XYZ file of C-alpha atoms in Angstrom:
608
model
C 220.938 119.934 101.058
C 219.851 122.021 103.647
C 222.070 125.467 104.276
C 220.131 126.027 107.664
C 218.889 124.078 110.313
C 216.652 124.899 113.351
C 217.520 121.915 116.077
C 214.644 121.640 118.689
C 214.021 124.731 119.677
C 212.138 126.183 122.997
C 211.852 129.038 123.828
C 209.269 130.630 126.610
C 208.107 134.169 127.718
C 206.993 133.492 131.458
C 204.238 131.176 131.585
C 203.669 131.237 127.627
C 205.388 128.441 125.837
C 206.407 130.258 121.997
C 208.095 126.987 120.805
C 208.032 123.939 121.952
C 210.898 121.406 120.498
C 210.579 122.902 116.538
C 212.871 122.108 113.879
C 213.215 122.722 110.039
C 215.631 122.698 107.436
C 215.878 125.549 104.678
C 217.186 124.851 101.238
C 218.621 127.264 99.127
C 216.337 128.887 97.041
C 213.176 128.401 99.155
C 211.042 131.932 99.754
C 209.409 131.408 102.617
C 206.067 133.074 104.491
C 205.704 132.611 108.123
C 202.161 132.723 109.197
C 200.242 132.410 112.547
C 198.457 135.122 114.927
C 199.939 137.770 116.313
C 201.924 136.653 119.910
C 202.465 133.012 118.490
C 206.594 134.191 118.121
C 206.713 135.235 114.319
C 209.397 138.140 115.260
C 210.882 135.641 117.727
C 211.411 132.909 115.541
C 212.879 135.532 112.849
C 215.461 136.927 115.854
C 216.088 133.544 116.394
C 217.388 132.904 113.083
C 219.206 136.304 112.380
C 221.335 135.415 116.004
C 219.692 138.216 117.412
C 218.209 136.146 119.999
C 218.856 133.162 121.765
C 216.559 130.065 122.414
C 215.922 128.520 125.772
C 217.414 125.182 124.083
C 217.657 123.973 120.952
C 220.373 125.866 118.009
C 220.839 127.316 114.756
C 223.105 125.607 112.808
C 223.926 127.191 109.051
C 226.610 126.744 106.628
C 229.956 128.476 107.008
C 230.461 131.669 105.013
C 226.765 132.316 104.339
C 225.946 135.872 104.478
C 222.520 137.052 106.683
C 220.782 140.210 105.907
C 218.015 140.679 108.434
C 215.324 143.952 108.101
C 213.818 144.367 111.585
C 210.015 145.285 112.175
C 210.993 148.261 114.074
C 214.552 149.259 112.789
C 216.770 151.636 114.636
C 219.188 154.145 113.024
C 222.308 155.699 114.086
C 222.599 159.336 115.117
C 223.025 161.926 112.875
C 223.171 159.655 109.617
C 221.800 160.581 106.374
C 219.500 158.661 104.583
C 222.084 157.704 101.838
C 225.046 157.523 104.331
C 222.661 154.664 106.442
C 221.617 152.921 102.929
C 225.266 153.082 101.321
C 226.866 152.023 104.345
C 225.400 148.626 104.361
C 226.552 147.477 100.659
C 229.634 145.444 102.037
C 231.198 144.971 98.404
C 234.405 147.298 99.245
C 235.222 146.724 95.376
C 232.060 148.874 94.290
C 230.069 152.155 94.451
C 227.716 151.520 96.640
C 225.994 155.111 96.190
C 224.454 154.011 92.835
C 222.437 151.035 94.020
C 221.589 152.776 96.990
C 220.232 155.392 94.868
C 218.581 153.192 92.437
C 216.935 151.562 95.016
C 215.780 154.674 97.431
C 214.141 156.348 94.195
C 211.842 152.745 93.689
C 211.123 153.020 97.388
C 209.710 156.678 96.625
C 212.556 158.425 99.127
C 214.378 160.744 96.680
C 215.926 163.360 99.481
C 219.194 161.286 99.228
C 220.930 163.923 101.762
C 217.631 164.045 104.724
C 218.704 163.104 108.120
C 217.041 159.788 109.022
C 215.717 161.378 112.467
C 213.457 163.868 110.131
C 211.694 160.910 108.423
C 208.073 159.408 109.511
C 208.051 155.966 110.620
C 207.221 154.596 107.591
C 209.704 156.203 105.421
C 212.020 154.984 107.894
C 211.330 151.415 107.126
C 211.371 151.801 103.644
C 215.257 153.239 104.097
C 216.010 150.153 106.157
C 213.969 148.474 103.429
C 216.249 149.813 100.911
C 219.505 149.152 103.256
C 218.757 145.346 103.349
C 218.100 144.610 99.946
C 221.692 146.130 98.505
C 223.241 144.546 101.133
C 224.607 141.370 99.281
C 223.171 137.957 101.084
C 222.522 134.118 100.367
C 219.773 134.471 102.957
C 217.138 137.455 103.733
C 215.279 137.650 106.800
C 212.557 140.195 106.506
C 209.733 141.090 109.239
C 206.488 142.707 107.606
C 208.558 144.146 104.476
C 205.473 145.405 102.564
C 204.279 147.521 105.418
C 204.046 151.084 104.070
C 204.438 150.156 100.527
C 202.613 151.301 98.536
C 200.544 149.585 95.046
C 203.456 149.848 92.799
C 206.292 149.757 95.238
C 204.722 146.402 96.271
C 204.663 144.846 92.691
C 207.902 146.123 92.441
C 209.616 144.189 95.747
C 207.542 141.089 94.816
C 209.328 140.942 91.456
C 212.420 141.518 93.443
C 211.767 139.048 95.394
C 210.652 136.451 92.656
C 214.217 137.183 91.258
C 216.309 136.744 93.975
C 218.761 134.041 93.926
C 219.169 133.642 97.581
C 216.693 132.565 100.256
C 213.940 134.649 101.651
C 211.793 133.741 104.828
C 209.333 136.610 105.799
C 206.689 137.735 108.395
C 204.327 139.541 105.912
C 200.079 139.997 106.020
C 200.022 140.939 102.485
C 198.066 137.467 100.979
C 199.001 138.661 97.279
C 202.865 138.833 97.838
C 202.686 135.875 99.763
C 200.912 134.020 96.644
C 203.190 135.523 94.244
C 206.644 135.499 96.238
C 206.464 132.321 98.402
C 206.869 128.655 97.205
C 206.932 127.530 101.389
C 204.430 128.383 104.092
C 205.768 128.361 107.801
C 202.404 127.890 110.055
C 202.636 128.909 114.344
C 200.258 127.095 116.236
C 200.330 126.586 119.682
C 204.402 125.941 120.156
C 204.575 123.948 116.775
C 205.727 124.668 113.388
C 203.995 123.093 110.527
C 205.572 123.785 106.998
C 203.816 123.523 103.924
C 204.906 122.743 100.019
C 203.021 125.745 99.108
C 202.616 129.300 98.280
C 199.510 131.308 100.264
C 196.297 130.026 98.560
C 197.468 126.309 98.754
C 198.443 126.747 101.947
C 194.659 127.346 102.904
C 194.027 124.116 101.228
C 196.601 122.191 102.684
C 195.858 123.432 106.258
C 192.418 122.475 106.092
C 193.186 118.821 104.651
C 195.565 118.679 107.867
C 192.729 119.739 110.283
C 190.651 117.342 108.724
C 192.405 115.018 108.935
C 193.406 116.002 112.598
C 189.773 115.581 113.428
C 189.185 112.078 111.459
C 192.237 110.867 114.060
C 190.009 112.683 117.132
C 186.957 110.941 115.837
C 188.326 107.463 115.916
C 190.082 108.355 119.096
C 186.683 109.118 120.546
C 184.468 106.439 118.393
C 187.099 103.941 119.776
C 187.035 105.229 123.182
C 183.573 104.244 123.654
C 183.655 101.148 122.196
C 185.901 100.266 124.645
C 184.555 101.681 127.556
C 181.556 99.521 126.713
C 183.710 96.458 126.704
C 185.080 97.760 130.055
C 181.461 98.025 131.818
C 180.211 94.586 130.613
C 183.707 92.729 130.070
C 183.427 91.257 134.051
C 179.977 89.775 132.793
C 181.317 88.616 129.453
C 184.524 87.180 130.185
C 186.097 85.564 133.433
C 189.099 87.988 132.853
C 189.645 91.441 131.055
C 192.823 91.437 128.901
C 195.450 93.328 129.917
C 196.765 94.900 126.653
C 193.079 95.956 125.825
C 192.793 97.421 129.090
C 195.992 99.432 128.436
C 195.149 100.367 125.087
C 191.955 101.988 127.135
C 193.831 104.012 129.232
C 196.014 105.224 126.774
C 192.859 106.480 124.777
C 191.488 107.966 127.727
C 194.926 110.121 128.198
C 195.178 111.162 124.413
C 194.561 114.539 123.710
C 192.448 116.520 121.389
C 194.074 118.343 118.378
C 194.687 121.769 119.782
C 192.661 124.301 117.208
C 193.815 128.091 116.572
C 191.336 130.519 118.659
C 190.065 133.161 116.066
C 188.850 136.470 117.120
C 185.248 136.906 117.486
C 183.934 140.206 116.042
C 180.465 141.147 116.880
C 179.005 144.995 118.149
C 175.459 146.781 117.335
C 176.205 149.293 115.005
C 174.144 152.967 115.936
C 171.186 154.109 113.806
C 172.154 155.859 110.822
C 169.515 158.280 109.398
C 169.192 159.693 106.183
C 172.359 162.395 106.147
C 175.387 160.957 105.960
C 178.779 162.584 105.220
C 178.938 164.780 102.192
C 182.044 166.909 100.996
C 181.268 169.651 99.294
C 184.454 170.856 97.095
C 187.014 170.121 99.832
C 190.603 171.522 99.043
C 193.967 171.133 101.174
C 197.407 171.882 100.813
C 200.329 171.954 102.737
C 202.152 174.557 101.925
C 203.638 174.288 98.006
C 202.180 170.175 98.338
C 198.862 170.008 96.766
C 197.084 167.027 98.567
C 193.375 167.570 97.560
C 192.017 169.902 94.889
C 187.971 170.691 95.167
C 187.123 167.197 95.646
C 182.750 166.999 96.128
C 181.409 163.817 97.086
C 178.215 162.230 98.762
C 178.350 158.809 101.030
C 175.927 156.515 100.412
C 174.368 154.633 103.276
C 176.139 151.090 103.853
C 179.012 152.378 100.895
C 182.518 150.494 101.042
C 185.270 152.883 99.657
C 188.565 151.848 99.094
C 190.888 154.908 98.693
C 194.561 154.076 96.773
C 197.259 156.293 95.623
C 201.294 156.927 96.394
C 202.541 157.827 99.594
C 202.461 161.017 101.023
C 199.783 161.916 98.307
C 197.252 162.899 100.873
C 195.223 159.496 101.680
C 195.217 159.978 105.643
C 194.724 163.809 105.086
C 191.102 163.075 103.594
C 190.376 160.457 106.267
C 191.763 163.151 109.138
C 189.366 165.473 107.632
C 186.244 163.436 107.703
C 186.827 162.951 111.258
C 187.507 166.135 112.045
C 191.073 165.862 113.261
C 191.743 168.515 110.657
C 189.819 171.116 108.485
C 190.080 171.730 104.838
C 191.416 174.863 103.655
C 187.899 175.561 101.669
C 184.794 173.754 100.896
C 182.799 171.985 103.656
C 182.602 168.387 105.157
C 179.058 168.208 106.636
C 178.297 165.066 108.952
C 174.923 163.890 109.521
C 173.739 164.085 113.391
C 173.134 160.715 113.827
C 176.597 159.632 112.847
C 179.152 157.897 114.937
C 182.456 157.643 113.492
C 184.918 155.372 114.536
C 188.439 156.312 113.503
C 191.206 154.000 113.488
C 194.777 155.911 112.715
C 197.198 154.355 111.305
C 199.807 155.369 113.983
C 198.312 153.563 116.809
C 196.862 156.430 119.576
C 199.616 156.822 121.948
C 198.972 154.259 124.517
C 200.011 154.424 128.761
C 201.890 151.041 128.635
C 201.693 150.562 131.828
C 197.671 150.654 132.164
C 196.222 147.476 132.582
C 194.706 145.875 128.924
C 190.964 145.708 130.515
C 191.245 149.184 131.997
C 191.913 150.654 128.444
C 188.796 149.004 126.855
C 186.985 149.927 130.457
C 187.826 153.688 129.299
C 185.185 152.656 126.608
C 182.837 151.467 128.585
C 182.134 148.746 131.099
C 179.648 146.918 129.152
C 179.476 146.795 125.803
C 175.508 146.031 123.349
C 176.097 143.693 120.821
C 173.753 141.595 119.219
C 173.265 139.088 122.144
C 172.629 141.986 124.318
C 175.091 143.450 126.599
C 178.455 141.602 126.880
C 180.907 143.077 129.340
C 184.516 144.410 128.791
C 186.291 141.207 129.715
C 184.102 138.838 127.820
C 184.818 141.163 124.825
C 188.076 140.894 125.252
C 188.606 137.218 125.500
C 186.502 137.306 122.203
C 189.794 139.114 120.472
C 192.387 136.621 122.039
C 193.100 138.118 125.160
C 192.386 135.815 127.932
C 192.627 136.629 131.642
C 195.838 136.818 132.827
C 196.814 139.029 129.714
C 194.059 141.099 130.703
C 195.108 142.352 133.714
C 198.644 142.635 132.462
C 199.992 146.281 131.386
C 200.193 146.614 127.851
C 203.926 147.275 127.826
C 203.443 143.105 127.856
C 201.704 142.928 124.478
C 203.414 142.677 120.887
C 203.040 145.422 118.130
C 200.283 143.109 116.315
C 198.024 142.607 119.921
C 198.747 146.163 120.320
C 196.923 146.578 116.898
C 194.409 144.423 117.689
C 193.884 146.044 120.776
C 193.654 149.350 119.147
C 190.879 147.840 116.840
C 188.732 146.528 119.884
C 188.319 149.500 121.190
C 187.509 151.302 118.000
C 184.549 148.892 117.616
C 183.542 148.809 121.143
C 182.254 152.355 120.703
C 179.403 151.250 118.371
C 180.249 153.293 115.432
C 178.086 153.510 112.396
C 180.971 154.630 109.977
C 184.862 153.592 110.324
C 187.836 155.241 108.837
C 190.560 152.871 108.932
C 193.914 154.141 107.659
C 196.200 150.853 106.903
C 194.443 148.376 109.346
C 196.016 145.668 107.648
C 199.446 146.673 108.784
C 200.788 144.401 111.238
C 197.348 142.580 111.920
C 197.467 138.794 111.651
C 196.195 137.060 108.563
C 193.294 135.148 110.777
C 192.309 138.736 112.317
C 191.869 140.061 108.899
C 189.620 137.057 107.807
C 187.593 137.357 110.480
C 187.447 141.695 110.140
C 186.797 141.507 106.425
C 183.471 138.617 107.291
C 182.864 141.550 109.888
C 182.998 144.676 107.586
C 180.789 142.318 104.978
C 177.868 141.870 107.920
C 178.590 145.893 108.823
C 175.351 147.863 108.501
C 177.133 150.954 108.172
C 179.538 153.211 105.826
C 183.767 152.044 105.619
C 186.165 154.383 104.214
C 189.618 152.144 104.185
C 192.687 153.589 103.086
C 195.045 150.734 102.095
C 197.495 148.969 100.501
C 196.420 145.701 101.096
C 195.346 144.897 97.568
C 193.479 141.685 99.044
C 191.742 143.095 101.346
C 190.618 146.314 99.173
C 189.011 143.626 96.660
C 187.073 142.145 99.980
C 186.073 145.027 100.688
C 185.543 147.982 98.406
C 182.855 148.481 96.112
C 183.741 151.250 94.772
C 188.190 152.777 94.478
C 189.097 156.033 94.698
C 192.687 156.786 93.665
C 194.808 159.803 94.153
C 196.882 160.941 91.355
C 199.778 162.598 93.421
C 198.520 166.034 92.600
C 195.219 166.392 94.263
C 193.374 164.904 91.995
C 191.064 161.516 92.721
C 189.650 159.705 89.994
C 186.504 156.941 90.811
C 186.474 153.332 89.864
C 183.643 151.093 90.421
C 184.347 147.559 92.404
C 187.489 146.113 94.282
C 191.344 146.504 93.581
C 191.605 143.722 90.883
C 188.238 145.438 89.114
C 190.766 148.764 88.882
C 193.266 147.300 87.902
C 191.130 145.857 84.583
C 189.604 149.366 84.149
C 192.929 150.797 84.529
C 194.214 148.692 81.793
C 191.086 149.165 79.141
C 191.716 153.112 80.157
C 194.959 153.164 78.562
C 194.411 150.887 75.816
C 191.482 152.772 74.360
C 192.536 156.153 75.184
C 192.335 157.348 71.758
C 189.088 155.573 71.416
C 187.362 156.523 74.980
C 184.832 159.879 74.714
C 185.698 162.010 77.849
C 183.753 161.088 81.176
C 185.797 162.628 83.619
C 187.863 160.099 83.797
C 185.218 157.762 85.216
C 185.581 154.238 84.244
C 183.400 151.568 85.192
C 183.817 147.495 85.458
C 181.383 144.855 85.342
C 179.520 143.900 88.345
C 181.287 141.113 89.739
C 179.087 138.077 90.233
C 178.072 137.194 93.100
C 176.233 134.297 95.011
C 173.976 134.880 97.503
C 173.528 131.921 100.322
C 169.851 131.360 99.151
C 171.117 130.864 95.426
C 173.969 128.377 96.651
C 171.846 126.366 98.868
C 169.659 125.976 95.728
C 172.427 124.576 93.138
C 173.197 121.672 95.390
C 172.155 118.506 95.281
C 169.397 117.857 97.404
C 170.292 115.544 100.056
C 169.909 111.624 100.202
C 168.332 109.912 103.285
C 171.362 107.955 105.659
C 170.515 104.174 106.030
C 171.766 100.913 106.527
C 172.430 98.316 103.764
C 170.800 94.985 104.408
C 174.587 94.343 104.810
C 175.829 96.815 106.877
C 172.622 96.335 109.413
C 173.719 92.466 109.972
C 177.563 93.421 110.218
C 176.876 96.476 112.410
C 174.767 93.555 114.624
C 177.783 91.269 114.863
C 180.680 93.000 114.564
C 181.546 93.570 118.228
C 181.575 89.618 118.900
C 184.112 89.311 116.138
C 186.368 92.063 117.491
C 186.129 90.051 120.693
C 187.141 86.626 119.280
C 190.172 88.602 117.444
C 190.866 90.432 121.522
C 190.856 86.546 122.668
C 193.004 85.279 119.808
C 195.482 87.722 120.638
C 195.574 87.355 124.231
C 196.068 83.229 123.212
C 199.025 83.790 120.827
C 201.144 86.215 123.352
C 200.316 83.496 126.179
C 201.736 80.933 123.222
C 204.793 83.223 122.631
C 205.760 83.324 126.032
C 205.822 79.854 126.353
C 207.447 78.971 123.527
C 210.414 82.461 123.923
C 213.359 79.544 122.714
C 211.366 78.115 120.305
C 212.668 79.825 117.351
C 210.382 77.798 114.517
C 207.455 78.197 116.373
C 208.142 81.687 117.761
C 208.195 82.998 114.331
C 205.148 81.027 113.336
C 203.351 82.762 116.626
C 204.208 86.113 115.644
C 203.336 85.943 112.214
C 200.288 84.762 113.070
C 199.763 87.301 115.858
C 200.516 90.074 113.504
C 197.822 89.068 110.958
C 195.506 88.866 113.934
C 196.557 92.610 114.965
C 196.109 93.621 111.065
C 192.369 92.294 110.969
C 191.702 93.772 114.662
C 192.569 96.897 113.357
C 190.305 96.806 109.878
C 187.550 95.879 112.346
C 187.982 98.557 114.289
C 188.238 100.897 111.326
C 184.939 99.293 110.275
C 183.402 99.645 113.563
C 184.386 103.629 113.888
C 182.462 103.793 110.588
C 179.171 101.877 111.196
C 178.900 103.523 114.602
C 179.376 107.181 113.110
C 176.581 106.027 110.446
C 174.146 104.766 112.908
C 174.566 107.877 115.004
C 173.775 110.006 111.941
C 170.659 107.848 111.196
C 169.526 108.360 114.621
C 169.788 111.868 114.780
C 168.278 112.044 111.244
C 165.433 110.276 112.521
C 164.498 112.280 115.776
């Protein structure tokens, strides 16, 4: 029994339809991720559901007495109120303490000032006290947009088992893949004005999706196999026949008017990297503190050429502070950062550079550069920027217009449009769609240059990093080799053979994951077998458009038949059954037909 149902909703933003006619019904229990790119009306449809906003038609209809608990991507926070005063004041038990949980749960969250005014926070200790104020707050249903952003490791795996746990419902806007595997047992897909739910947590979802595209495309094939069968009929159906039939000629229209399946647009990444020579960025016994906070203590390190670095560690440790330092935004205390000349970093904060909203989107990559080299040669600004999603009419609009995520992604473009030869990105994964960060991490993987990424995102850091640095909290950074899930394993064989281990400086290193190279793959598969006919398939590929004809002709016979016998019950029903077995083997010879055709298409292209 469903406790919530969405009833054909609409809703549109000017000329940009975000839903068109969606429903769904939520049971209790589900946990649910809601997926698509950023613009499609993830926030929206989460508004939607909270009340907070109203559709252009459809409703929400829920149970009566169910209590809604909804964290907002950007919360806002009364004046003057503390951060246990805002936390406490949302338990709505009057019967209880609510000091205690909010406590509890603050101290998890890493915010341990109990008595700091809200206003004094950074944004994203901010969201983990709104974080912190939603899940106290007692509900049968919790709406939550992006609650892993500014987690970090831990805190994650700590909210996923939360989560996990929870009695109530949960639907989510999150671009953290692992929770989503390990939280979600429903996937909520965006595309194009439609909602398409799947029986599924993240990685079956990408199964599941592709089986529906598929067989999207298998309907678009017939469609267009079908199509041209019957346009052939059409051209020589005046010199086969006396008369054309007029349900075949409808069924032609109709095929001609059906449309294609609509596919998602994905981002197209693609710049010339600059010249790297042989200096690259070396540290040389860096130290920084901020005032009694130690956030790196004589920390000496060389970049390789082409090196992927994940960096890790607990907020506020000092994560950005290295990356700010490396580009020069700040200085360390002592030691020296030397950069090579022929280095071009591109920085990407992770508080998106302040932005005029009201310049247009193309002028703000124009401040770039007009034209931009990439591997096809010089592409210009607009062409680049229909290339991350934003077509014309959003190009010319201010960017006050654009969501937080196309914001991000906006940020990113112009990043990359500069040509750098070494990016810095400090949480890029916040708030970016889950498509964008496929197509970044392919990107990053083709990147002939050095990445430093600090992040959370313990997907992406195993897509990308070779090698994990983590802070320790106190200045400290120790080195593991390969991606998150590799640090994890040396992590674990650390502190199981501690008393064992012989001290290496608390290096620990993993095995080489394997990995395939294209070459190697296209090797193990079976080498492939030459298309032809059967002696079979040649003759019934030769006839069977006659036979499709006779069944057209018996068809057109039997409805003339049924209209002349309309109060003729006996032989109306003997008409129609025989009509329908007619229809039955016109539409296994079409079937048949769509597949022969598609064969002898391959065969001819497999022969020239």
């Amino acid at each position: 029994m469903n406790i919530l149902n969405i009833e054909h909703i609409s809703k549109i933003y000017g000329d940009k339809v975000i839903f068109d006619d969606v429903s769904y019904g939520m049971s209790r229990g589900e946990k649910i991720g809601v997926i698509g790119i950023n613009g499609t009306g993830k926030t929206t449809l989460l508004r939607i559901i909270a009340g907070l906003e109203e559709p252009d038609e459809g409703q929400v209809i829920m149970q009566n007495g169910l209590r809604v608990t909804y964290l907002p991507q950007h919360p806002q926070f009364p004046e003057g109120a503390t951060v246990l005063s805002y936390v406490s004041e949302g338990k709505k038990e009057e019967s209880w303490n609510p000091e205690t949980d909010a406590r509890t749960v603050l101290n998890r969250l890493g915010i341990t000032n109990h008595e700091e005014p809200v206003e004094h926070l950074s944004g994203g200790q901010k969201k983990r006290v709104a974080l912190a104020r939603t899940l106290i707050n007692p509900a049968d249903i919790l709406i939550l947009d992006e609650p892993t952003n500014h987690l970090d490791n831990e805190m994650a795996a700590w909210l996923e088992d939360f989560l996990s746990r929870f009695r109530g419902s949960v639907i989510m806007v999150t671009h953290d893949r692992y929770f989503l595997d390990r939280v979600t047992n429903k996937i909520l897909e965006i595309s194009h004005g439609k909602l398409y739910a799947y029986e599924a947590n993240y990685s079956r979802f990408l199964e599941l999706k592709a089986e529906r595209e598929e067989m999207e495309l298998a309907s678009e094939r017939k469609r267009q196999s079908v199509l041209r069968m019957e346009l052939e009929w059409a051209k020589r159906g005046c010199r086969a026949r006396s008369t054309k039939q007029r349900a075949r000629l409808d069924r032609l229209e109709a095929l001609k008017n059906g449309t294609a399946p609509v596919r998602d647009q994905n981002v197209e990444i693609d710049s010339v990297e600059t010249r790297m020579g042989k200096k690259t960025i070396e540290l040389h016994h860096i130290s920084k503190s901020f005032g009694p906070k130690v956030c790196i203590r004589d920390f000496d390190y060389i970049v390789l050429k082409n090196q992927r670095l994940g960096i890790i560690g607990p907020n506020g440790c000092g994560k950005s502070t290295l990356l700010k330092m490396i580009a020069g935004i700040i200085t360390p205390d002592c030691g020296e950062i030397e950069i090579g000349e022929t280095i071009r970093i591109g920085y990407f904060s992770q508080e998106i550079e302040e932005m005029d909203t009201g310049e247009r989107v193309i002028d703000y990559i124009r401040d770039v550069a007009e034209y931009i080299p990439t591997k096809e040669g010089l592409v210009s600004a607009a062409k680049l920027l229909e290339r991350f999603l934003f077509d014309s009419a959003m190009q010319y609009a201010p960017i006050s217009k654009l969501s937080g995520g196309e914001k991000k992604r906006l940020y990113l473009l112009k990043v990359l449009a500069a040509a750098p030869n070494v990016l810095l990105l400090d949480e890029i994964t916040n708030d970016i769609d889950i498509p964008t960060l496929t197509i970044l991490e392919d990107y990053l993987d083709s990147f002939a240059g050095i990445v430093i990424a600090v992040s959370h995102d313990r997907y992406f850091l195993d897509n990308l990093a070779e090698r994990i640095f983590e802070f320790d909290g106190n200045g400290n950074l120790t080195q593991y080799e390969g991606g998150y899930t590799d640090y994890l394993e040396a992590k674990r064989r650390k502190q199981g053979e501690m008393s064992s281990v012989s001290a290496e400086s608390g290096t620990a290193k993993s095995e080489e994951k394997p990995r395939t190279s294209g070459k190697d793959w296209k090797q193990n598969q079976i080498r492939p077998v030459k298309l032809k006919f059967t002696f079979k398939e040649q003759r019934e590929f030769e006839t069977i458009d006659d036979e499709i004809a006779v069944l057209e002709e018996k068809i057109a016979l039997l409805d003339d038949e049924i209209m002349k016998n309309a109060t003729n019950s006996g032989k109306l029903n003997e008409l129609t059954k025989q009509k329908n077995e007619a229809e039955a083997q016109l539409e296994e010879k079409m079937d048949r037909w769509v597949y022969l055709n598609d064969l002898a298409e391959k065969i001819e292209a497999q022969n020239n």
